[in-house]
Tab-separated table of C-alpha atoms and ligand atoms in Angstrom:
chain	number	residue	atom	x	y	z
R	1	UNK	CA	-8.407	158.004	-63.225
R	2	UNK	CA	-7.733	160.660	-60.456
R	3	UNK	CA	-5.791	163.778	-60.898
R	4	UNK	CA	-1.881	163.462	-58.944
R	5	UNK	CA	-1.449	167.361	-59.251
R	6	UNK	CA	-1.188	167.914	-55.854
R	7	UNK	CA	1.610	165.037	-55.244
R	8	UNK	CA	2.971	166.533	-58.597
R	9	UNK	CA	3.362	170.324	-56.928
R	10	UNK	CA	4.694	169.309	-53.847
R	11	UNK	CA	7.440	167.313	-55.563
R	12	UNK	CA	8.199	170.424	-57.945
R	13	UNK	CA	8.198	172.475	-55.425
R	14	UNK	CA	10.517	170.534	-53.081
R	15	UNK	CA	13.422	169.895	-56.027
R	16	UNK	CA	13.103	173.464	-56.806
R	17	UNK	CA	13.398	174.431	-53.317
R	18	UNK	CA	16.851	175.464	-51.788
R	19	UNK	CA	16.435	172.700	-48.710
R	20	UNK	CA	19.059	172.884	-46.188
R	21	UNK	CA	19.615	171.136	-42.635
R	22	UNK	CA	20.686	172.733	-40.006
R	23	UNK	CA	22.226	169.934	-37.866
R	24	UNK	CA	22.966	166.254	-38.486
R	25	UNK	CA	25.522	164.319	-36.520
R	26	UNK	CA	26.381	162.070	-39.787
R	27	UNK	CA	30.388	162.935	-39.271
R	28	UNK	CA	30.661	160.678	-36.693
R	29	UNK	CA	29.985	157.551	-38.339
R	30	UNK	CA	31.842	158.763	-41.356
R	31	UNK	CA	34.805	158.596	-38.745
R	32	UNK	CA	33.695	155.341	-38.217
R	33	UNK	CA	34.254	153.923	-41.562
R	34	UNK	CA	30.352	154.632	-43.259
R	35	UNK	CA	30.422	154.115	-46.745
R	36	UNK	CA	28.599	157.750	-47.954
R	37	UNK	CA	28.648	156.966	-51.377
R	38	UNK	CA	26.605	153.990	-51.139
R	39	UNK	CA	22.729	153.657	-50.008
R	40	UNK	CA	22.896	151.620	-46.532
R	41	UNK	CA	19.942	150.213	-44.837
R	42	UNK	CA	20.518	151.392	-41.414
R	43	UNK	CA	21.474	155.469	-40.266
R	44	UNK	CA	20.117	157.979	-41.607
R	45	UNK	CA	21.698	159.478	-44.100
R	46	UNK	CA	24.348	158.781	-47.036
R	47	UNK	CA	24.545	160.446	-50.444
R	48	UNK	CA	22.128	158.497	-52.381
R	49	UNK	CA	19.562	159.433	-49.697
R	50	UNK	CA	20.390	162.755	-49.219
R	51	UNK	CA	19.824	163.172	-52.891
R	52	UNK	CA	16.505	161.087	-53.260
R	53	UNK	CA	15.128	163.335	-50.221
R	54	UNK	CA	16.026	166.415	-51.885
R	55	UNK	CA	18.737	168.116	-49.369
R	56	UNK	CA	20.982	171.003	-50.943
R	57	UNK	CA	22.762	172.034	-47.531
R	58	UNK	CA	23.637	169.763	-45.192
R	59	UNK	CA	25.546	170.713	-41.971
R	60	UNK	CA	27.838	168.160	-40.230
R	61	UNK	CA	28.396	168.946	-36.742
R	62	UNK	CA	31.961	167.452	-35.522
R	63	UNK	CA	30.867	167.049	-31.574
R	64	UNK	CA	33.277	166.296	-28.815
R	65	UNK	CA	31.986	165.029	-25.302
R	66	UNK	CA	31.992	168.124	-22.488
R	67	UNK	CA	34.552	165.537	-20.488
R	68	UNK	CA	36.956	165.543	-23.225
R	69	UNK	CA	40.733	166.747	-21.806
R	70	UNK	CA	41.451	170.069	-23.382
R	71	UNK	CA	44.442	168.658	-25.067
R	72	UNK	CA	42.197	166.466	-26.978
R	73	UNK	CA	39.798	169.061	-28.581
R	74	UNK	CA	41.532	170.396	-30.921
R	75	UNK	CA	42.992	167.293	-32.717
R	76	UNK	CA	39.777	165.045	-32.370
R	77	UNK	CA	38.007	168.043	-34.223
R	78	UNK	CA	40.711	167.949	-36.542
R	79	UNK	CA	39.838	164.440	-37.263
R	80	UNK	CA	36.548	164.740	-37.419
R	81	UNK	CA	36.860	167.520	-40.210
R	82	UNK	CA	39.469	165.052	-41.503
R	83	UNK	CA	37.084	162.429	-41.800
R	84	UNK	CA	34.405	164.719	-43.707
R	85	UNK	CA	37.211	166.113	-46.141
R	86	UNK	CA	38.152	162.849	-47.300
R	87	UNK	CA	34.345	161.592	-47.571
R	88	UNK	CA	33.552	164.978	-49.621
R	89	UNK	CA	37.479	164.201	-51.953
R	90	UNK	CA	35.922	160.257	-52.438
R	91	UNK	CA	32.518	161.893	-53.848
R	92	UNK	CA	33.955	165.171	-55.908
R	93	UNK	CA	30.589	164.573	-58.447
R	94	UNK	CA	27.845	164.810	-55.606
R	95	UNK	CA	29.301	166.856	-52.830
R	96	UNK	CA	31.401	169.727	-51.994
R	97	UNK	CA	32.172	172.023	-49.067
R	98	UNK	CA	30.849	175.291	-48.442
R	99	UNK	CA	32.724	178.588	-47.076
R	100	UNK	CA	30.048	180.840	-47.684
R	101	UNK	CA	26.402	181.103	-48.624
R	102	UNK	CA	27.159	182.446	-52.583
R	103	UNK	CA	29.766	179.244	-52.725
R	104	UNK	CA	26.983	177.020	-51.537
R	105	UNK	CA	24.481	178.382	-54.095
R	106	UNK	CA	27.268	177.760	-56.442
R	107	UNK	CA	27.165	174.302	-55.781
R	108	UNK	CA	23.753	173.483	-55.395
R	109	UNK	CA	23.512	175.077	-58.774
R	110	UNK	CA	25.841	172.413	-59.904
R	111	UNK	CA	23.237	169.589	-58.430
R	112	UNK	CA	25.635	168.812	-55.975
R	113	UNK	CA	25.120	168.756	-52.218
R	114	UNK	CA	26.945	171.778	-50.114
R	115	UNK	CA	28.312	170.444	-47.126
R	116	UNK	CA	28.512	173.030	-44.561
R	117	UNK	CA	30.769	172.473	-41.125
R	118	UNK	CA	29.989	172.663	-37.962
R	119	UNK	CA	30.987	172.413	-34.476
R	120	UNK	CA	28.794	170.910	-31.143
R	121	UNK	CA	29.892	171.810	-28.335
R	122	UNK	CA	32.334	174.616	-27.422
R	123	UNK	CA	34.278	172.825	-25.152
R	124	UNK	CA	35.795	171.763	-28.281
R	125	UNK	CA	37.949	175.214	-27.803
R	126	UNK	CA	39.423	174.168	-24.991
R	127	UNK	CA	38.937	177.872	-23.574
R	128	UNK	CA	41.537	179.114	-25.828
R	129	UNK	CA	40.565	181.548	-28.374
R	130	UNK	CA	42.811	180.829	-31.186
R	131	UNK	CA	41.175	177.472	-31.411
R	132	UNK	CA	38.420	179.191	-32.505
R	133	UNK	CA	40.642	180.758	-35.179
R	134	UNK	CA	41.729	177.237	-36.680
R	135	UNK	CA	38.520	175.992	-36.640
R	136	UNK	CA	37.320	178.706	-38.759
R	137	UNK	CA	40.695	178.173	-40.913
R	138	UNK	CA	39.809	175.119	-41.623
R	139	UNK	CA	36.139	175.760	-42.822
R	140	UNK	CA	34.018	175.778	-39.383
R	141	UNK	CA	30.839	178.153	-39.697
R	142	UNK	CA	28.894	177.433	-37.033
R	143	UNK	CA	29.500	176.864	-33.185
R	144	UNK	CA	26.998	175.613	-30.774
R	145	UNK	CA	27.998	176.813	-27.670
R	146	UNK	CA	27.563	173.789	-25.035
R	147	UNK	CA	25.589	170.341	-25.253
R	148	UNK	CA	24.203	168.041	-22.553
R	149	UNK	CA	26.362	169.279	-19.610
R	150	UNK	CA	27.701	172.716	-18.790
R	151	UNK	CA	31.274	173.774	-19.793
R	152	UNK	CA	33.402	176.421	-17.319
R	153	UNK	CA	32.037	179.438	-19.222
R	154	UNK	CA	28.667	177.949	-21.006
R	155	UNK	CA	25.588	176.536	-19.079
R	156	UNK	CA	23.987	173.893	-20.574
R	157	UNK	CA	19.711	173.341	-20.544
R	158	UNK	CA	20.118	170.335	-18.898
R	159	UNK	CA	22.204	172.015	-15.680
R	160	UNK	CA	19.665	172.224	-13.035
R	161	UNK	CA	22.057	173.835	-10.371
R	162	UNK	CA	23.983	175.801	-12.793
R	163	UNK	CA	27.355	177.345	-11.248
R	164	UNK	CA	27.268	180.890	-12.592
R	165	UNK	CA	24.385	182.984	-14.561
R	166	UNK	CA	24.519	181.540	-18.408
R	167	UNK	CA	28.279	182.706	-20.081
R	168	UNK	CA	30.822	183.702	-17.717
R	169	UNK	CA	33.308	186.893	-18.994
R	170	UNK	CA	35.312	184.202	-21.644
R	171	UNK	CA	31.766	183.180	-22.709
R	172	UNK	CA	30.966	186.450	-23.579
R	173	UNK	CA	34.830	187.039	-25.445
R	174	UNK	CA	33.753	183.601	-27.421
R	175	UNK	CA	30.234	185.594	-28.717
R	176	UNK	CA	32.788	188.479	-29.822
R	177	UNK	CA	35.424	186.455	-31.372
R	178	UNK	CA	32.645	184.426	-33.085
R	179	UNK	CA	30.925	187.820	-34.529
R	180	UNK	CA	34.273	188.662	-35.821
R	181	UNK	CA	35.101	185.342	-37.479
R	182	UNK	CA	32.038	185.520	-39.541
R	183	UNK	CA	31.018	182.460	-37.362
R	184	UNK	CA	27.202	181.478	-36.585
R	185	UNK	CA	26.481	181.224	-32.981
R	186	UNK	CA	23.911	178.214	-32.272
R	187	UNK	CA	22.274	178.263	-28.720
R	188	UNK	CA	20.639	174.884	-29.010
R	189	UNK	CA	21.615	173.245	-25.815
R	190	UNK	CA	22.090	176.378	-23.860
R	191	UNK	CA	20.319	177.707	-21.039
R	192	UNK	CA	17.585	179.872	-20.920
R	193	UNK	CA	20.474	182.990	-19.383
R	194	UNK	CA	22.708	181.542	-21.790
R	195	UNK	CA	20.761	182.341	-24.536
R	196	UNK	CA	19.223	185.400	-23.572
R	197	UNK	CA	22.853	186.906	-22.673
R	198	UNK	CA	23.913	185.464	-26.357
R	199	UNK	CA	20.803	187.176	-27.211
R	200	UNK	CA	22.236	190.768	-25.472
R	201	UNK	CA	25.590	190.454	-26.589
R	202	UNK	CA	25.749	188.949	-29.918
R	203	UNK	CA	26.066	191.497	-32.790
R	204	UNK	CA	24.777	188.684	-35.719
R	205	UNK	CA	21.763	187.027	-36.010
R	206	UNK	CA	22.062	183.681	-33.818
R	207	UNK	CA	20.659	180.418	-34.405
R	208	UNK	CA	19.163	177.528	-32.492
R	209	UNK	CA	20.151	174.898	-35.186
R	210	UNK	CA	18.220	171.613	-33.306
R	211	UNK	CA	15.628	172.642	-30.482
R	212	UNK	CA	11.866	172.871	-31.010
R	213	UNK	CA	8.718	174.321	-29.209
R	214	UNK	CA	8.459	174.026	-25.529
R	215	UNK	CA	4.789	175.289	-25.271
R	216	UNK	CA	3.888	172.169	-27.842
R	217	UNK	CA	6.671	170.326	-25.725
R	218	UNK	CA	8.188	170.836	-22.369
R	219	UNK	CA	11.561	169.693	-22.360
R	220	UNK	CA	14.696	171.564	-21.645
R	221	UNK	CA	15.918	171.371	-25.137
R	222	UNK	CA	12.990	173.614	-26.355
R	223	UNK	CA	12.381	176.759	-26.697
R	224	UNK	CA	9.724	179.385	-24.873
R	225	UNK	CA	7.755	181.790	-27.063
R	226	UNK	CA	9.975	184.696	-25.112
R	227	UNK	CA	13.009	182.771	-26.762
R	228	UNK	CA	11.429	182.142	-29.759
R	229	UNK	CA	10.159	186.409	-30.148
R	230	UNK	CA	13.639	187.301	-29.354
R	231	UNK	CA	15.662	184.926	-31.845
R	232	UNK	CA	13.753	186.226	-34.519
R	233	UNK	CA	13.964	189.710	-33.216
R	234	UNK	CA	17.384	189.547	-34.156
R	235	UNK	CA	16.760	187.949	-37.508
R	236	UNK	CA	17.759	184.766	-36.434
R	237	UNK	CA	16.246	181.223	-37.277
R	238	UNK	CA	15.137	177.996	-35.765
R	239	UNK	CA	15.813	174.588	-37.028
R	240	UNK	CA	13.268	171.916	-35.751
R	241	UNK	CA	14.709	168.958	-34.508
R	242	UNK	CA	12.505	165.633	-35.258
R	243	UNK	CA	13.200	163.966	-32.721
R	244	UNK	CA	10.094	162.291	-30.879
R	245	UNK	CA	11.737	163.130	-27.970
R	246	UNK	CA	11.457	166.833	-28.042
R	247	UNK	CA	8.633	166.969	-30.750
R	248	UNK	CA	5.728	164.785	-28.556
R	249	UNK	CA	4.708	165.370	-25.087
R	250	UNK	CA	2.794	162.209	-24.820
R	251	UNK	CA	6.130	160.094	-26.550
R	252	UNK	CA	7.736	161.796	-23.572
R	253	UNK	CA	5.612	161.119	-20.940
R	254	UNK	CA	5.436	157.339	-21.836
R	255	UNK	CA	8.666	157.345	-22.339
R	256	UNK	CA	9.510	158.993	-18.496
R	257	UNK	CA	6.509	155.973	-16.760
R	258	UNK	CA	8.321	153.273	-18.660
R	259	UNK	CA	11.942	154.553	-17.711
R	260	UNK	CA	10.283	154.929	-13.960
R	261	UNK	CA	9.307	151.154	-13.800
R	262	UNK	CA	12.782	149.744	-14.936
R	263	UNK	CA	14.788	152.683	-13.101
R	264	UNK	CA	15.986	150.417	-10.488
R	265	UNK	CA	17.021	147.926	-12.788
R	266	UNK	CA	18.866	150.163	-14.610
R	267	UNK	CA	20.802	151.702	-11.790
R	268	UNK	CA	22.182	148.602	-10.338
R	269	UNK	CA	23.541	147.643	-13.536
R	270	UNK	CA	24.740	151.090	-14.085
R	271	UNK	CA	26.493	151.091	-10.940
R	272	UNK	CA	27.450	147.562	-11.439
R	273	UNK	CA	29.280	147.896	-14.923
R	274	UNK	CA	30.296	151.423	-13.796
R	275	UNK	CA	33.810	152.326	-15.634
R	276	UNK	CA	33.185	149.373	-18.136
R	277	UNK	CA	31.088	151.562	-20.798
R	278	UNK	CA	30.363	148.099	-23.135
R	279	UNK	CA	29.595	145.720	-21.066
R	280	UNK	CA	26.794	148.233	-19.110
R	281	UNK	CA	25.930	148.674	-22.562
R	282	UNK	CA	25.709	145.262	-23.365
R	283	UNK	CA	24.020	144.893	-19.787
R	284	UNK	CA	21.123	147.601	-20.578
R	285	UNK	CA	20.250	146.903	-24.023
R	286	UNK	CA	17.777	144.018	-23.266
R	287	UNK	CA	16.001	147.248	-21.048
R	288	UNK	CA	16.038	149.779	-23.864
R	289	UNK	CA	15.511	147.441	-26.507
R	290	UNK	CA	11.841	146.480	-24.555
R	291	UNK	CA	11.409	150.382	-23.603
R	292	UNK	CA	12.062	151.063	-27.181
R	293	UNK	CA	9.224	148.624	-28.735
R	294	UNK	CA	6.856	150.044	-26.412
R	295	UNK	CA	7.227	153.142	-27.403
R	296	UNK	CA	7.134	152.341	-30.716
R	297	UNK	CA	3.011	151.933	-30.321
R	298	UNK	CA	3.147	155.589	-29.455
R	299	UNK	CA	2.589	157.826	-32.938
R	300	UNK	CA	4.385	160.422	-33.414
R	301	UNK	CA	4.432	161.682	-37.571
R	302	UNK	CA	5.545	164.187	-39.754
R	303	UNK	CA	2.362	166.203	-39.099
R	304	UNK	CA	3.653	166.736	-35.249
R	305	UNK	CA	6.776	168.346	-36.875
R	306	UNK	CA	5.201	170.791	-38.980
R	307	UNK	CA	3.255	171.399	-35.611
R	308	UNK	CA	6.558	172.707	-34.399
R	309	UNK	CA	6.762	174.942	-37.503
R	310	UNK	CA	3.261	176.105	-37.734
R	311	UNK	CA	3.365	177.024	-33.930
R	312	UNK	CA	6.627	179.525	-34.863
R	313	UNK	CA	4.555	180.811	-38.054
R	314	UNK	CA	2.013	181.780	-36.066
R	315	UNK	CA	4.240	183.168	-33.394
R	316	UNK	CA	6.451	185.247	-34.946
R	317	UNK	CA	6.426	184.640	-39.263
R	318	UNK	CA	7.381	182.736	-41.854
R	319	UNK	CA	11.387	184.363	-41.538
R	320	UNK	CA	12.732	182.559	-38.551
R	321	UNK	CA	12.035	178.740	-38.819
R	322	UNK	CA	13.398	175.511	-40.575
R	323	UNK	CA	14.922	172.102	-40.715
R	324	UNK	CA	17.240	171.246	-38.232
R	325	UNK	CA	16.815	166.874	-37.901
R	326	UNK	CA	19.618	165.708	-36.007
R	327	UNK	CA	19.865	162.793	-38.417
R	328	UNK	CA	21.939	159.993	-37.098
R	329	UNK	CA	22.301	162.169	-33.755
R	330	UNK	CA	19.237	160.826	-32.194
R	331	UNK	CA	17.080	157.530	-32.477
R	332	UNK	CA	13.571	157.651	-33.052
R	333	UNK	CA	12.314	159.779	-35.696
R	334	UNK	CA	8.665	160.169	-36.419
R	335	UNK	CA	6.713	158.113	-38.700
R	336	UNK	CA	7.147	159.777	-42.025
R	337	UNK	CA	10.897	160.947	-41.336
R	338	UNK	CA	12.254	157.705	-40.801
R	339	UNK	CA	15.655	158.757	-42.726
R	340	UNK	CA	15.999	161.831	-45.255
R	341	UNK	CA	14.731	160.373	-48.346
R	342	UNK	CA	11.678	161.476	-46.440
R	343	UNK	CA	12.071	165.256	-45.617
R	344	UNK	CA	9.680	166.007	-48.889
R	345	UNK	CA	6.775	164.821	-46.455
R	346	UNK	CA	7.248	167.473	-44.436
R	347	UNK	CA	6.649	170.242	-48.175
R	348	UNK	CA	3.884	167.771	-48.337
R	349	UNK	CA	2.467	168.354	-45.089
R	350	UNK	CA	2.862	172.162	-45.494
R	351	UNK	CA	1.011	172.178	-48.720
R	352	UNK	CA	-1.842	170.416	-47.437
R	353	UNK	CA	-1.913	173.008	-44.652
R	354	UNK	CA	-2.304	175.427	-47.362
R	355	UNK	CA	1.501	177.508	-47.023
R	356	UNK	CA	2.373	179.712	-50.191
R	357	UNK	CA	5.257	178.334	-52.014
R	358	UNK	CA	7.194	181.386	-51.082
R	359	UNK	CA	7.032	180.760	-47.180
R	360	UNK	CA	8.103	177.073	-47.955
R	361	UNK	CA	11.085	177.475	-49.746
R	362	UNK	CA	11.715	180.157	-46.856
R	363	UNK	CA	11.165	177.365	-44.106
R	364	UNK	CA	12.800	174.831	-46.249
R	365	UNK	CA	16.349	176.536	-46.782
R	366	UNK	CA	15.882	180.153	-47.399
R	367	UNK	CA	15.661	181.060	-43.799
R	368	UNK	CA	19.034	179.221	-42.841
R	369	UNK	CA	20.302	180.541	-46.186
R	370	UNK	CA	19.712	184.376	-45.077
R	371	UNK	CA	21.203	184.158	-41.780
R	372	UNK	CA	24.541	181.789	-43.469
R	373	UNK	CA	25.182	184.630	-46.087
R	374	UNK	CA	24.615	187.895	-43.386
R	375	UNK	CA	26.923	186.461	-40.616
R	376	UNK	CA	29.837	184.609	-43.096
R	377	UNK	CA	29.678	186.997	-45.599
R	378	UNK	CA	30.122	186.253	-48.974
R	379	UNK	CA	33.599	186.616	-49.638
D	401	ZN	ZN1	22.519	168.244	-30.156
């Protein structure tokens, strides 16, 4: 009969292991009416999974779209933490929310999971300051500063003709208000001079809570090994995303030839549906749905993740990286991280690659862990 020691030590060493995610966009379809304290079949996440896989810190990030009216912000945030307060009141055995990082240990201890709150996208301020203040009032620790399209004092990576240089003056006063909150600054989605003035200006370790390697792929969500250097540099960390999209460069580059072919396709009936967001929807998904099963045949796996990871090792130590998923916030996750029952293939993978236990449990949690209980405090 053969030995199972090695499954047997990674196991052990993942429940043992503080694991925490840096970014999952599960909030939003707890809005929605997803039952959390049953296992579904689709999503994600839920709590049975997010217990089977092993997660002690999740972080839900309440997102509003960059073309939200400021008078909206605030009270669809509000909501949104609504939503994740009541889920966490229905579920008082397996889930509670965290304030700081010796509260979260607290409750990890307990062998429940420590939800920790977030916010995507600073437009969800509404350029007003004391936004920022009830957010944090009502249990927000991290911000990331912009998302797919610039705000009026952010730039966002996907701006190609961005309208001023990175932050603008109240970009910098957010940094400063969010250093003395206690509040985690998260540059994924910024610009390359939005993060490196974050970088100048911050006085707290920042994070990048979602974005991977843009030497292993080049996409504008991903980071450069300057980036990379400097975020640790300031004792920050990096949460890999698993997305195919920013993890493979040959997932990508299928995925831009088969976009190519159908592009005119898809613009008419953009242009044709245009102000009618579900019927175009309706209208497209024949075209995504065939994009989608060819890329399927394209294999991406958990070992292209802990690529991402390795490739920060090497660059700069075992101190500034971990798990950032973006569960239910994107939709195609490697083979191997189909939903987060799975994240113990990725202790597997770093096992086999022959880690020490100490720099996993650093790249599983303890990185994210550090920076949460140096820029919140412990109070
Ligand atoms: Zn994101």
């Amino acid at each position: 009969m053969s030995c199972n020691c090695e499954q047997s030590r990674y196991l052990e060493l993942h429940q043992s292991a503080v694991v925490a995610d840096m970014h999952c966009d599960g909030v939003l379809k707890i809005k929605k009416g997803l039952d959390y304290s049953i296992r579904n079949s689709d999503d994600h996440m839920d709590i049975p999974r997010l217990k089977e896989g092993g997660t002690d810190l999740q972080v839900f990030a309440c997102w509003v779209a960059t073309d939200t009216p400021p008078e909206e912000c605030r009270p669809k945030i509000d909501e949104l933490i609504d939503s994740l307060e009541s889920m966490v009141r229905q579920n008082p055995d397996d889930i509670a929310i965290c304030l700081t990082a010796d509260q979260a240990d607290s409750i990890i201890g307990q062998g429940q999971i420590a939800a920790f709150l977030g916010i995507e996208n600073g437009v969800a301020i509404a350029e007003d300051l004391g936004n920022l203040e009830h957010y944090y009032d009502r249990g927000i620790r991290y911000m990331t500063l912009t998302h797919t399209a610039s705000s009026d004092w952010c730039i966002s990576s996907a701006d190609t003709a961005p309208a001023f240089n990175g932050l603008t003056d109240f970009g910098r006063a957010v940094v400063w208000k969010m250093n003395e909150l206690g509040m985690i600054i998260d540059v994924s989605h910024a610009s390359v001079a939005a993060v490196e003035q974050v970088l100048k200006y911050s006085k707290a370790p920042v994070i990048a809570s979602h974005s991977c390697v843009h030497a292993l792929c080049p996409h504008d969500r991903n980071l450069s090994d300057h980036q990379i250097k400097a975020i640790a540099a300031k004792g920050g960390v990096i949460g890999i995303n698993y997305f195919n999209g920013y993890i493979s460069s040959r997932w990508n580059h299928v995925l831009d030839s088969l976009y190519e072919t159908r592009r005119a396709e898809i613009d008419s009936l953009d242009e044709y549906f245009y102000g009618n967001d579900s019927l175009r929807r309706a209208a497209l998904k024949p075209i995504w749905d065939d994009i989608k099963a060819k890329l399927d045949t394209i294999e991406v796996t958990v070992g292209d993740v802990v690529d991402h990871i390795d490739y920060i090792v090497k660059l700069v130590g075992a101190d500034y990286v971990g798990l950032g998923s973006d569960w239910d916030g994107v939709f195609v996750m490697p083979i191997g991280l189909d939903d987060c029952t799975m994240v113990p293939n990725i202790t597997k993978e770093l096992v086999a690659r022959g880690y020490t236990e100490e720099d996993i449990r650093k790249i599983l949690g303890g990185n994210f862990m550090r920076v949460f209980r140096e820029v919140c405090g412990s109070a």
